[in-house]
Short mmCIF file of N, CA, C and O in Angstrom, two decimals:
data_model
loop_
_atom_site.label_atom_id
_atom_site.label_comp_id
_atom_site.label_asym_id
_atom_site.label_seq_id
_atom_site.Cartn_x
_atom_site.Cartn_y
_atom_site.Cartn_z
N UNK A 808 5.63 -35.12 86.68
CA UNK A 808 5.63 -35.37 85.23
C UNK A 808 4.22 -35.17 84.70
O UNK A 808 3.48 -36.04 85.14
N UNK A 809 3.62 -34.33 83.93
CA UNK A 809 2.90 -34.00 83.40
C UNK A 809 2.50 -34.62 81.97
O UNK A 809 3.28 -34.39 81.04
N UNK A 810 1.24 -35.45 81.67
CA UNK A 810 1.06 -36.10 80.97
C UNK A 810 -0.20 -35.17 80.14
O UNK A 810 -0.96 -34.55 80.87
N UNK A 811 -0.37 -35.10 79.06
CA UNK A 811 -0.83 -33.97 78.25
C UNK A 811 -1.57 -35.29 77.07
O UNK A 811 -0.94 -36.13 76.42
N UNK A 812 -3.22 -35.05 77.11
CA UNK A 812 -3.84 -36.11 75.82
C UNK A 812 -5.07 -34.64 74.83
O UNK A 812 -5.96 -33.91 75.27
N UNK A 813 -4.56 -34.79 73.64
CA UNK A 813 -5.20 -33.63 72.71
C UNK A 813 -6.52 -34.39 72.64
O UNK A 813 -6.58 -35.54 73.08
N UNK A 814 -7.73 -33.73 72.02
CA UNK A 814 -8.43 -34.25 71.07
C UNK A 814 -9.01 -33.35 70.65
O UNK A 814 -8.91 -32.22 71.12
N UNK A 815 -10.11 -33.80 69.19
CA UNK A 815 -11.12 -32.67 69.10
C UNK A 815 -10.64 -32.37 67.42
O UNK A 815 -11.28 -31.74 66.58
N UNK A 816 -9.27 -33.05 67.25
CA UNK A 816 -9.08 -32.54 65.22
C UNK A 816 -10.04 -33.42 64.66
O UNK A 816 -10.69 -34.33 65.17
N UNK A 817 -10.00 -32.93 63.39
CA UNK A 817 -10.90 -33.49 62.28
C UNK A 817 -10.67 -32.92 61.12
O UNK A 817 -9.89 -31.98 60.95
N UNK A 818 -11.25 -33.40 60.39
CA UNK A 818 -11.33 -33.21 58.89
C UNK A 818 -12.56 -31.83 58.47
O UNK A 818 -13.74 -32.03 58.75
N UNK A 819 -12.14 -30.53 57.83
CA UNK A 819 -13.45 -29.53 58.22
C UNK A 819 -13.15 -28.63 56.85
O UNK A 819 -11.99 -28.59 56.42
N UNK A 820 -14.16 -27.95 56.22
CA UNK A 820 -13.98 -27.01 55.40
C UNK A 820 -13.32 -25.82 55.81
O UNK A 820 -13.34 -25.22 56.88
N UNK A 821 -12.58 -25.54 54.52
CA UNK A 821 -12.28 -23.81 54.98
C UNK A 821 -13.34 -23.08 55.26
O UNK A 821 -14.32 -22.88 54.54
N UNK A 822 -13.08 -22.61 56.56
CA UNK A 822 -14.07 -21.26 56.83
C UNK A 822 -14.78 -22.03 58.14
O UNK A 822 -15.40 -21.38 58.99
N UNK A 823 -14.70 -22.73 58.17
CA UNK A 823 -14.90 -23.74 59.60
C UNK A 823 -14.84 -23.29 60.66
O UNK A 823 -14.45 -22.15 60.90
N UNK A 824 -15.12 -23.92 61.29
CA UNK A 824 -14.29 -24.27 63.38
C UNK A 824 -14.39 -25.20 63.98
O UNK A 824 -15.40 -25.90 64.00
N UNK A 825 -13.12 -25.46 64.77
CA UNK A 825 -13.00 -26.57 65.43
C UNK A 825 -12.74 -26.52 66.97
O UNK A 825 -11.98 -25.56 67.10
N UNK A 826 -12.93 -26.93 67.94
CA UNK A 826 -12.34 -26.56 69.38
C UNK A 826 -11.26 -28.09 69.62
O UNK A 826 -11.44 -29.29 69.42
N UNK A 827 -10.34 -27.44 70.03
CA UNK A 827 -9.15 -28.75 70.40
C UNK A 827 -9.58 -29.05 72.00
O UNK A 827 -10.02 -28.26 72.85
N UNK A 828 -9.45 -29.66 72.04
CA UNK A 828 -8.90 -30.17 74.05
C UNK A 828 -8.02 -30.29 74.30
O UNK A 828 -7.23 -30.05 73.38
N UNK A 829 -7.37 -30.72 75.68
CA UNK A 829 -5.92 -30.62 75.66
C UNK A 829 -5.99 -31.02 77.63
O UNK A 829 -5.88 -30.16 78.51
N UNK A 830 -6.16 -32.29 77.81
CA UNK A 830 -6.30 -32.57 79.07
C UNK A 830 -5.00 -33.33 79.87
O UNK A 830 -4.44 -34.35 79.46
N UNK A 831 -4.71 -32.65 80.97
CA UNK A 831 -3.50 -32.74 81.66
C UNK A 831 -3.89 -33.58 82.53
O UNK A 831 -5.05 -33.81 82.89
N UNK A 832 -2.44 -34.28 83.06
CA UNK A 832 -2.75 -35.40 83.94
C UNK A 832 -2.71 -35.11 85.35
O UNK A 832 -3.02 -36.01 86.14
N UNK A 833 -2.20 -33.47 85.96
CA UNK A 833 -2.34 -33.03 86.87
C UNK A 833 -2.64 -31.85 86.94
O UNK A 833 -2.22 -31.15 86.01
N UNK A 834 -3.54 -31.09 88.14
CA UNK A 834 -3.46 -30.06 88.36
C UNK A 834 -2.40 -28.82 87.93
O UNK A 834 -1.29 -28.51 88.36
N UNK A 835 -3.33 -28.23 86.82
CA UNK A 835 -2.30 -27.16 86.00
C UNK A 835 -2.14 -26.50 87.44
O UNK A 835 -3.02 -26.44 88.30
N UNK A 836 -0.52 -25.89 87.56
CA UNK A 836 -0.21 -25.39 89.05
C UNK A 836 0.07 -24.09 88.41
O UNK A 836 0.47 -24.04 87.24
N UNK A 837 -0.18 -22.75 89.31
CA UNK A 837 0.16 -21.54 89.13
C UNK A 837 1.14 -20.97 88.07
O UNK A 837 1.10 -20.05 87.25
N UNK A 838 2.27 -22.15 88.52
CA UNK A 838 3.55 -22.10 87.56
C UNK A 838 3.79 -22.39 86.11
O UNK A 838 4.79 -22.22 85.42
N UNK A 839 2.22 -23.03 85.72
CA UNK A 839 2.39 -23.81 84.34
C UNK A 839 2.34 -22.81 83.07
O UNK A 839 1.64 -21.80 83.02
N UNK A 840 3.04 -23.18 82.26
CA UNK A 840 2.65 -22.22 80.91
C UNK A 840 2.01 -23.25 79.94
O UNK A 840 2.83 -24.08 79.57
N UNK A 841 0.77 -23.40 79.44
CA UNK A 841 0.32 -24.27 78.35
C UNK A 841 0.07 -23.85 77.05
O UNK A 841 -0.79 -23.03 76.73
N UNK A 842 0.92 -24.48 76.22
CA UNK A 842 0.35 -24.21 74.60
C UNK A 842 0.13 -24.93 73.64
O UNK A 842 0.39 -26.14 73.62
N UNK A 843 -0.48 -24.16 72.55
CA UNK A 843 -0.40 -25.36 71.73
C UNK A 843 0.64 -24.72 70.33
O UNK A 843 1.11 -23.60 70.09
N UNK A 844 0.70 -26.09 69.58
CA UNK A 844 1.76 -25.44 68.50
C UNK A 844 1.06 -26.76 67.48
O UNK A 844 0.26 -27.66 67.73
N UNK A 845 1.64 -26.44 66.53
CA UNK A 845 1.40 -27.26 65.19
C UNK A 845 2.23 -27.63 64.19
O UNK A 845 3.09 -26.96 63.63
N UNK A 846 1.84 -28.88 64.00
CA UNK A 846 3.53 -29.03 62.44
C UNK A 846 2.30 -29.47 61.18
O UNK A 846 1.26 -30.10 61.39
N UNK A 847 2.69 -29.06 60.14
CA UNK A 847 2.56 -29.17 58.70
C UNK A 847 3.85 -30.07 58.38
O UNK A 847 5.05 -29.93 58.61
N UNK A 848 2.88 -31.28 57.60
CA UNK A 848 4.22 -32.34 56.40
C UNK A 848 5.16 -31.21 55.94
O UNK A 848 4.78 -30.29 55.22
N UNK A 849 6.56 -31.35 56.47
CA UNK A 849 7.53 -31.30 55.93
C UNK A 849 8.09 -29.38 56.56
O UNK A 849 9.01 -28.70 56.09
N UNK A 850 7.49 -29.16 57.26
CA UNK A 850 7.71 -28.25 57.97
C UNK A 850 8.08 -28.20 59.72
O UNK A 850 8.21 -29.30 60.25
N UNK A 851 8.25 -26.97 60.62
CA UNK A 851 8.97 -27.12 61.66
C UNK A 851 8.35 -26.86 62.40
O UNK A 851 8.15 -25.65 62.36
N UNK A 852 7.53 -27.62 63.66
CA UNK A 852 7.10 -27.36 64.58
C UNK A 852 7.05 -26.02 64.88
O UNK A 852 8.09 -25.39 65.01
N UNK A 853 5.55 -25.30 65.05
CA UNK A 853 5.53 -23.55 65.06
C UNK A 853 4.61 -23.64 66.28
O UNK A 853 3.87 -24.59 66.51
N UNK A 854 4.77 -22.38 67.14
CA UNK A 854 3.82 -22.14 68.36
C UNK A 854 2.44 -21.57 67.47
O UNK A 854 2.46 -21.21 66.29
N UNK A 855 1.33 -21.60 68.32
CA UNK A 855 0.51 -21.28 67.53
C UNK A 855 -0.23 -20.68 68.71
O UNK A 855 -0.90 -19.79 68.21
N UNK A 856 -0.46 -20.71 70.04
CA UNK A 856 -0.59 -19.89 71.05
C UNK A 856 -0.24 -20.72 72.33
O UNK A 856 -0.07 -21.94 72.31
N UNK A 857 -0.12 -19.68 73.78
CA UNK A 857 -0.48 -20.10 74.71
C UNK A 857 -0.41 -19.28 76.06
O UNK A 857 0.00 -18.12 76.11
N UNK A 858 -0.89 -20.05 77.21
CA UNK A 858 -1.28 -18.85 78.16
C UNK A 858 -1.01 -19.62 79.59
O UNK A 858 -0.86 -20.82 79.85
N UNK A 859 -1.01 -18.32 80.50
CA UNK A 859 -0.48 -18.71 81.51
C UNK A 859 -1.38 -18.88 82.74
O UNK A 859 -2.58 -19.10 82.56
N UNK A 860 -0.85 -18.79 84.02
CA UNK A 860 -1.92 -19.09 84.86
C UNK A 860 -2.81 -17.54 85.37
O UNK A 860 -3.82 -17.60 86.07
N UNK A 861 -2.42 -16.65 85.04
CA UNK A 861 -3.15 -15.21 85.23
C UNK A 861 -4.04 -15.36 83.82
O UNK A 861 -4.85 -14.46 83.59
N UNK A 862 -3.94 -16.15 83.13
CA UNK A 862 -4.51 -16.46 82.10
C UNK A 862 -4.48 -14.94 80.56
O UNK A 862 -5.35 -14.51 79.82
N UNK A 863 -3.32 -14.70 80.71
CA UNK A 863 -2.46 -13.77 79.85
C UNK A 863 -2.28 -14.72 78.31
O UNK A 863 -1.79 -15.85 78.32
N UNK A 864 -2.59 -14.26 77.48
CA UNK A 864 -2.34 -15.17 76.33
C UNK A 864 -0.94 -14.63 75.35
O UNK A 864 -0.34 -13.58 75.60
N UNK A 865 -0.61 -15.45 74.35
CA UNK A 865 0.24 -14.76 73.31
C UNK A 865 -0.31 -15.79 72.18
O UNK A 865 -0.81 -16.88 72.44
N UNK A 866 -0.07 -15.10 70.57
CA UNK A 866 -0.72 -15.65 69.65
C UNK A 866 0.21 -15.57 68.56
O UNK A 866 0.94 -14.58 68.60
N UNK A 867 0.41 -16.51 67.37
CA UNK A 867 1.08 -16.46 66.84
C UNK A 867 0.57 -15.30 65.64
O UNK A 867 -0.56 -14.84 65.80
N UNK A 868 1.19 -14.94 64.73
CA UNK A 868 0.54 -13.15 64.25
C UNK A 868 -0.27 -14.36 63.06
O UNK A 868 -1.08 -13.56 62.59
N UNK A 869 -0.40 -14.94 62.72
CA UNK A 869 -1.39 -15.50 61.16
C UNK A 869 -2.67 -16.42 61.95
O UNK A 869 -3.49 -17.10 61.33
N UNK A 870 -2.63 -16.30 63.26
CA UNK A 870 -3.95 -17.11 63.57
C UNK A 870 -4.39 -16.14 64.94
O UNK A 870 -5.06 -16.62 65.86
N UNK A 871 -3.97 -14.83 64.95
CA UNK A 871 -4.58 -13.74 65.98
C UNK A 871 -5.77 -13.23 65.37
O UNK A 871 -5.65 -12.93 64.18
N UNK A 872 -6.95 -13.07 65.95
CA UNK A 872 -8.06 -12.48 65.40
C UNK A 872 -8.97 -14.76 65.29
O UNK A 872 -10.09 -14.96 65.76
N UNK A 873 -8.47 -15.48 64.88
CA UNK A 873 -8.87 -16.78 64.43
C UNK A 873 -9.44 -17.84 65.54
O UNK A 873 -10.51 -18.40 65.73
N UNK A 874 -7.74 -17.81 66.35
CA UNK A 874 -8.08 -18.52 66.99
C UNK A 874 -8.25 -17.82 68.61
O UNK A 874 -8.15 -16.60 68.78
N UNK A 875 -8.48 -18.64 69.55
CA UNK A 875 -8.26 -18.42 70.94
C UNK A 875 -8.12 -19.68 72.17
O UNK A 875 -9.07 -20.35 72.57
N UNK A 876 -7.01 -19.78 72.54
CA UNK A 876 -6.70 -20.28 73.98
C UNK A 876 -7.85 -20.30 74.94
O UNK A 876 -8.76 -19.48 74.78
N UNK A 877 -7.89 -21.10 75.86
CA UNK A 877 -8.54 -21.18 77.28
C UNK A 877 -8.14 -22.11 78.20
O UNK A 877 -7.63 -23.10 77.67
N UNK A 878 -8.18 -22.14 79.49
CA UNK A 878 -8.23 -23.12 80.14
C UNK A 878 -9.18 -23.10 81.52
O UNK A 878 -9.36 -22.15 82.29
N UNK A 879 -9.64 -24.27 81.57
CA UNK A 879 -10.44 -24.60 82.54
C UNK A 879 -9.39 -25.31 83.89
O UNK A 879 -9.12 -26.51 83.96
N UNK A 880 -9.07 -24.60 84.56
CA UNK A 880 -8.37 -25.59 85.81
C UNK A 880 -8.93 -26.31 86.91
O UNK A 880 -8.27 -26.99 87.70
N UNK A 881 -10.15 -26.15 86.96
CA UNK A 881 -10.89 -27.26 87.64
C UNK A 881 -11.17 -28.82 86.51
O UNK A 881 -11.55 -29.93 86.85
N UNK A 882 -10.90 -28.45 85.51
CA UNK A 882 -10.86 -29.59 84.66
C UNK A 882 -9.92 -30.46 84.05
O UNK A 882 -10.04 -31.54 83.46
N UNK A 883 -8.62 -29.49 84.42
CA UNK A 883 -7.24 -29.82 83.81
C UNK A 883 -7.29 -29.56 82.30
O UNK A 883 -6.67 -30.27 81.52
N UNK A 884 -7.95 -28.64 81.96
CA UNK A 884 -8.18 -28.91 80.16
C UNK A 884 -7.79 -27.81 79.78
O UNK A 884 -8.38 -26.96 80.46
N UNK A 885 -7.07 -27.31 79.02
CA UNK A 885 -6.97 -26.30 77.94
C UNK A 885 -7.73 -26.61 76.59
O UNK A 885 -8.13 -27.70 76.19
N UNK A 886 -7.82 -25.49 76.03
CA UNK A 886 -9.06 -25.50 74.52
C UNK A 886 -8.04 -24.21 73.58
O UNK A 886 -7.44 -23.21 73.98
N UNK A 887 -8.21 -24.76 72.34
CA UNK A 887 -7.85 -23.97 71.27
C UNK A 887 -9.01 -23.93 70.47
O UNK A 887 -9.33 -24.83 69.69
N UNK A 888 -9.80 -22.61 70.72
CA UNK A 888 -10.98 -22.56 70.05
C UNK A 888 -10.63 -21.87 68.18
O UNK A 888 -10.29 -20.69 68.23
N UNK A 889 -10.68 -22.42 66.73
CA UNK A 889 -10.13 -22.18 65.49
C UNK A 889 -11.70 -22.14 65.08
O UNK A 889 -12.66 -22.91 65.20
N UNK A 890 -11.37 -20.42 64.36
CA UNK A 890 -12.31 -20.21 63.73
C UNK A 890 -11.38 -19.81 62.05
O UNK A 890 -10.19 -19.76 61.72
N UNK A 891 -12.68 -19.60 61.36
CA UNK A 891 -12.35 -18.98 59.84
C UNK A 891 -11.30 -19.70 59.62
O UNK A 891 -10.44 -18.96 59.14
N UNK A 892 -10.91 -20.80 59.72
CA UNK A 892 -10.03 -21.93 59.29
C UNK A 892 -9.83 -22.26 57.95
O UNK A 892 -10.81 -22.45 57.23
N UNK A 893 -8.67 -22.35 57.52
CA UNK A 893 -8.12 -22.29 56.38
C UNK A 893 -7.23 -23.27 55.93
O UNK A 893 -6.79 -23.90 56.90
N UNK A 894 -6.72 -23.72 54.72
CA UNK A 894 -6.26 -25.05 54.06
C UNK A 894 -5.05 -24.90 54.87
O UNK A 894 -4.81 -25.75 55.73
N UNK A 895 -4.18 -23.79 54.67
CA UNK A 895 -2.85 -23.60 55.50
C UNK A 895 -2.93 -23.72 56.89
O UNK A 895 -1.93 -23.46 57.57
N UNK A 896 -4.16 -24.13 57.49
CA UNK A 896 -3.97 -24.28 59.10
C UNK A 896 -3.85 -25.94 58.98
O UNK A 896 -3.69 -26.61 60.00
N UNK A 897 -3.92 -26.42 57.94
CA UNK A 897 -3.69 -27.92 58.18
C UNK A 897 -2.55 -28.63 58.99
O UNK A 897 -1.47 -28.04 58.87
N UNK A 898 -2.52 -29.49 59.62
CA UNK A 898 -1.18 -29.84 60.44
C UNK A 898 -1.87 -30.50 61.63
O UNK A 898 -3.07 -30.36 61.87
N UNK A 899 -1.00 -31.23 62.37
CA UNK A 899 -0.57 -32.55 63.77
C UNK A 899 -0.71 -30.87 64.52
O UNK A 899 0.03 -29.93 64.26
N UNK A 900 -1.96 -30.86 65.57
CA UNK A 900 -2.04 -29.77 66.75
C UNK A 900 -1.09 -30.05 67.73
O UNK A 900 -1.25 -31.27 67.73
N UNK A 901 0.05 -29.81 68.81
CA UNK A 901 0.22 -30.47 69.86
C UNK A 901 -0.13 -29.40 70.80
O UNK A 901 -0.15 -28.18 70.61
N UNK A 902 -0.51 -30.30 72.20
CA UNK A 902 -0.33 -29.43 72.99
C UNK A 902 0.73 -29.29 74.40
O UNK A 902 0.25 -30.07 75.21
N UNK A 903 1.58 -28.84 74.84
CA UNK A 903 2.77 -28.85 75.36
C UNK A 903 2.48 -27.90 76.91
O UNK A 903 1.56 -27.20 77.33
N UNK A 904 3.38 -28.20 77.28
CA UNK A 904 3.65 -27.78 79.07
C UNK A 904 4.98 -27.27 79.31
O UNK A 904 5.99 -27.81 78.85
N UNK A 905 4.98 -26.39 79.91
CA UNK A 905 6.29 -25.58 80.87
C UNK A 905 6.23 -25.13 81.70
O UNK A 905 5.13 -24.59 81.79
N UNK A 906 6.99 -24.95 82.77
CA UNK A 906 7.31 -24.49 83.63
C UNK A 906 7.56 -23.35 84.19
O UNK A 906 8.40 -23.66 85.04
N UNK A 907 7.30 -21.74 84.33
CA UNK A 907 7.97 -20.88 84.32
C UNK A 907 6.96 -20.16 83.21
O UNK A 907 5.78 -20.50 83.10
N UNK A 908 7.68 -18.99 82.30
CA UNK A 908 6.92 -17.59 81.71
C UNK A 908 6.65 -18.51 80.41
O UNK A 908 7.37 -19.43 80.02
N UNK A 909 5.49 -18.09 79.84
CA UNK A 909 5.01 -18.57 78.65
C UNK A 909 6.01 -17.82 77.10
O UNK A 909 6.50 -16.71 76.91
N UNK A 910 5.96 -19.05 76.26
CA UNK A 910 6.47 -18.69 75.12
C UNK A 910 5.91 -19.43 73.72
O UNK A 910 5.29 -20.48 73.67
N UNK A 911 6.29 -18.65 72.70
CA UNK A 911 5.71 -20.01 71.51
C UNK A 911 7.16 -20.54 70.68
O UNK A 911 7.49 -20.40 69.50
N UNK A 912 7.72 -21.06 71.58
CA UNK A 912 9.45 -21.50 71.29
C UNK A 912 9.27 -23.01 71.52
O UNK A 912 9.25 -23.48 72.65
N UNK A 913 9.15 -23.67 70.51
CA UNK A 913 8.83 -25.90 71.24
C UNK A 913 9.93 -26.43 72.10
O UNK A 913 9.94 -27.28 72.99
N UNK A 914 11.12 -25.48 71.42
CA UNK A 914 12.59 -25.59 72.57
C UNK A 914 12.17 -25.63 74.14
O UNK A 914 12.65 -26.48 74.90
N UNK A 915 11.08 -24.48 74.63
CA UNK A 915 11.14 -24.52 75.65
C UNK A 915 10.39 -25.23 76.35
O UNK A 915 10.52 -25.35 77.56
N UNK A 916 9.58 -25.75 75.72
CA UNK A 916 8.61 -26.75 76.57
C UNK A 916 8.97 -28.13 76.94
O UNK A 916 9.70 -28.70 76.14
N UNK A 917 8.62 -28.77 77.96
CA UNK A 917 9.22 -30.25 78.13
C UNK A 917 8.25 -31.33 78.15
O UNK A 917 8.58 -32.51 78.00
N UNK A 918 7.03 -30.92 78.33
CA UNK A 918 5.77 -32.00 78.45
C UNK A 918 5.44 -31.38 76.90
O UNK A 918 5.60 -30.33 76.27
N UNK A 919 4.80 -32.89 76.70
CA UNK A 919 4.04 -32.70 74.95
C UNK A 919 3.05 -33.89 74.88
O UNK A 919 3.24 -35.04 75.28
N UNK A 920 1.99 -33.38 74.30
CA UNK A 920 1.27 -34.90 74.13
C UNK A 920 1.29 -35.06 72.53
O UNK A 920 1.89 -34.23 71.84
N UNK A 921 0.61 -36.16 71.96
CA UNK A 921 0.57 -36.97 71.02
C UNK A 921 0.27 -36.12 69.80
O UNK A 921 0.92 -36.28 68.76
N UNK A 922 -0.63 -35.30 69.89
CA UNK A 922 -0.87 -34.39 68.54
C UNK A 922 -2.21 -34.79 68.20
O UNK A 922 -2.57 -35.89 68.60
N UNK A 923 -2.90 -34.17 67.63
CA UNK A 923 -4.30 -34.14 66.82
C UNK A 923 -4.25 -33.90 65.90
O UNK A 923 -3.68 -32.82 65.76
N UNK A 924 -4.80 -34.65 64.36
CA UNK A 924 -4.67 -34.03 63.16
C UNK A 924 -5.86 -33.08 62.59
O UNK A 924 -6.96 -33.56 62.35
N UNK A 925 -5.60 -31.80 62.39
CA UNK A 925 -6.61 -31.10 61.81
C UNK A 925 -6.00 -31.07 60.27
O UNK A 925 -4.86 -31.05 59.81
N UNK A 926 -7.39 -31.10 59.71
CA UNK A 926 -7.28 -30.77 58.13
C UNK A 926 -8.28 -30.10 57.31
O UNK A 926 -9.38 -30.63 57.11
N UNK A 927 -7.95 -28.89 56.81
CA UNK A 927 -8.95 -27.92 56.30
C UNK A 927 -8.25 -28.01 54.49
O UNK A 927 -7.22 -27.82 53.84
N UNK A 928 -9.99 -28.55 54.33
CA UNK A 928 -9.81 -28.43 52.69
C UNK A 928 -10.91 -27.60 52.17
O UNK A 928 -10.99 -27.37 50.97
#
């Protein structure tokens, strides 16, 4: 069971950057797919990237060029590095775990941690 704790949102101007964290409670294993995704008040949980253990990424198309994925596996940490940040990136970050080929589908993931709130005004 994989336990997943975000941090790193805040409150930031447009045009900003922020780096998320995203620290797992075990050894990310070969098999893991990690991402992160984001919800906006009153909207539907959206992938927003993630990557695998060959460290292959996928990005959602309105934050490609913005943002970027990483992970450190000697640290257990994944990072969502957000640049040129914008009012519409506002939203609860999560970051989530799977098993198997990476996707930005929240259906498919089964580990999730708590969320981080970023907010760009």
């Amino acid at each position: 069971h994989v336990q997943l704790v975000e941090s790193g949102g805040e409150s930031v101007q447009a045009g900003g950057s922020l780096r998320l964290s995203c620290e797992a409670s075990e050894f990310i294993y070969s098999s893991l797919c990690m991402g992160w995704f984001r919800q906006a008040p009153g909207k539907e949980r959206e992938g927003v990237a993630c990557i695998d253990s060959d460290a292959d990424t996928t990005y959602a198309e309105d934050v490609l060029g913005r943002f970027t994925i990483s992970q450190n596996n000697a640290k257990n940490t994944v990072y969502l590095q957000m640049n040129s940040l914008k009012p519409e990136d506002t939203a609860v970050y999560y970051c989530a775990a799977k098993y198997g080929g990476c996707t930005l589908h929240a259906t498919d993931f089964n580990y999730w941690g708590r969320g981080t709130q970023v907010t760009v005004s």
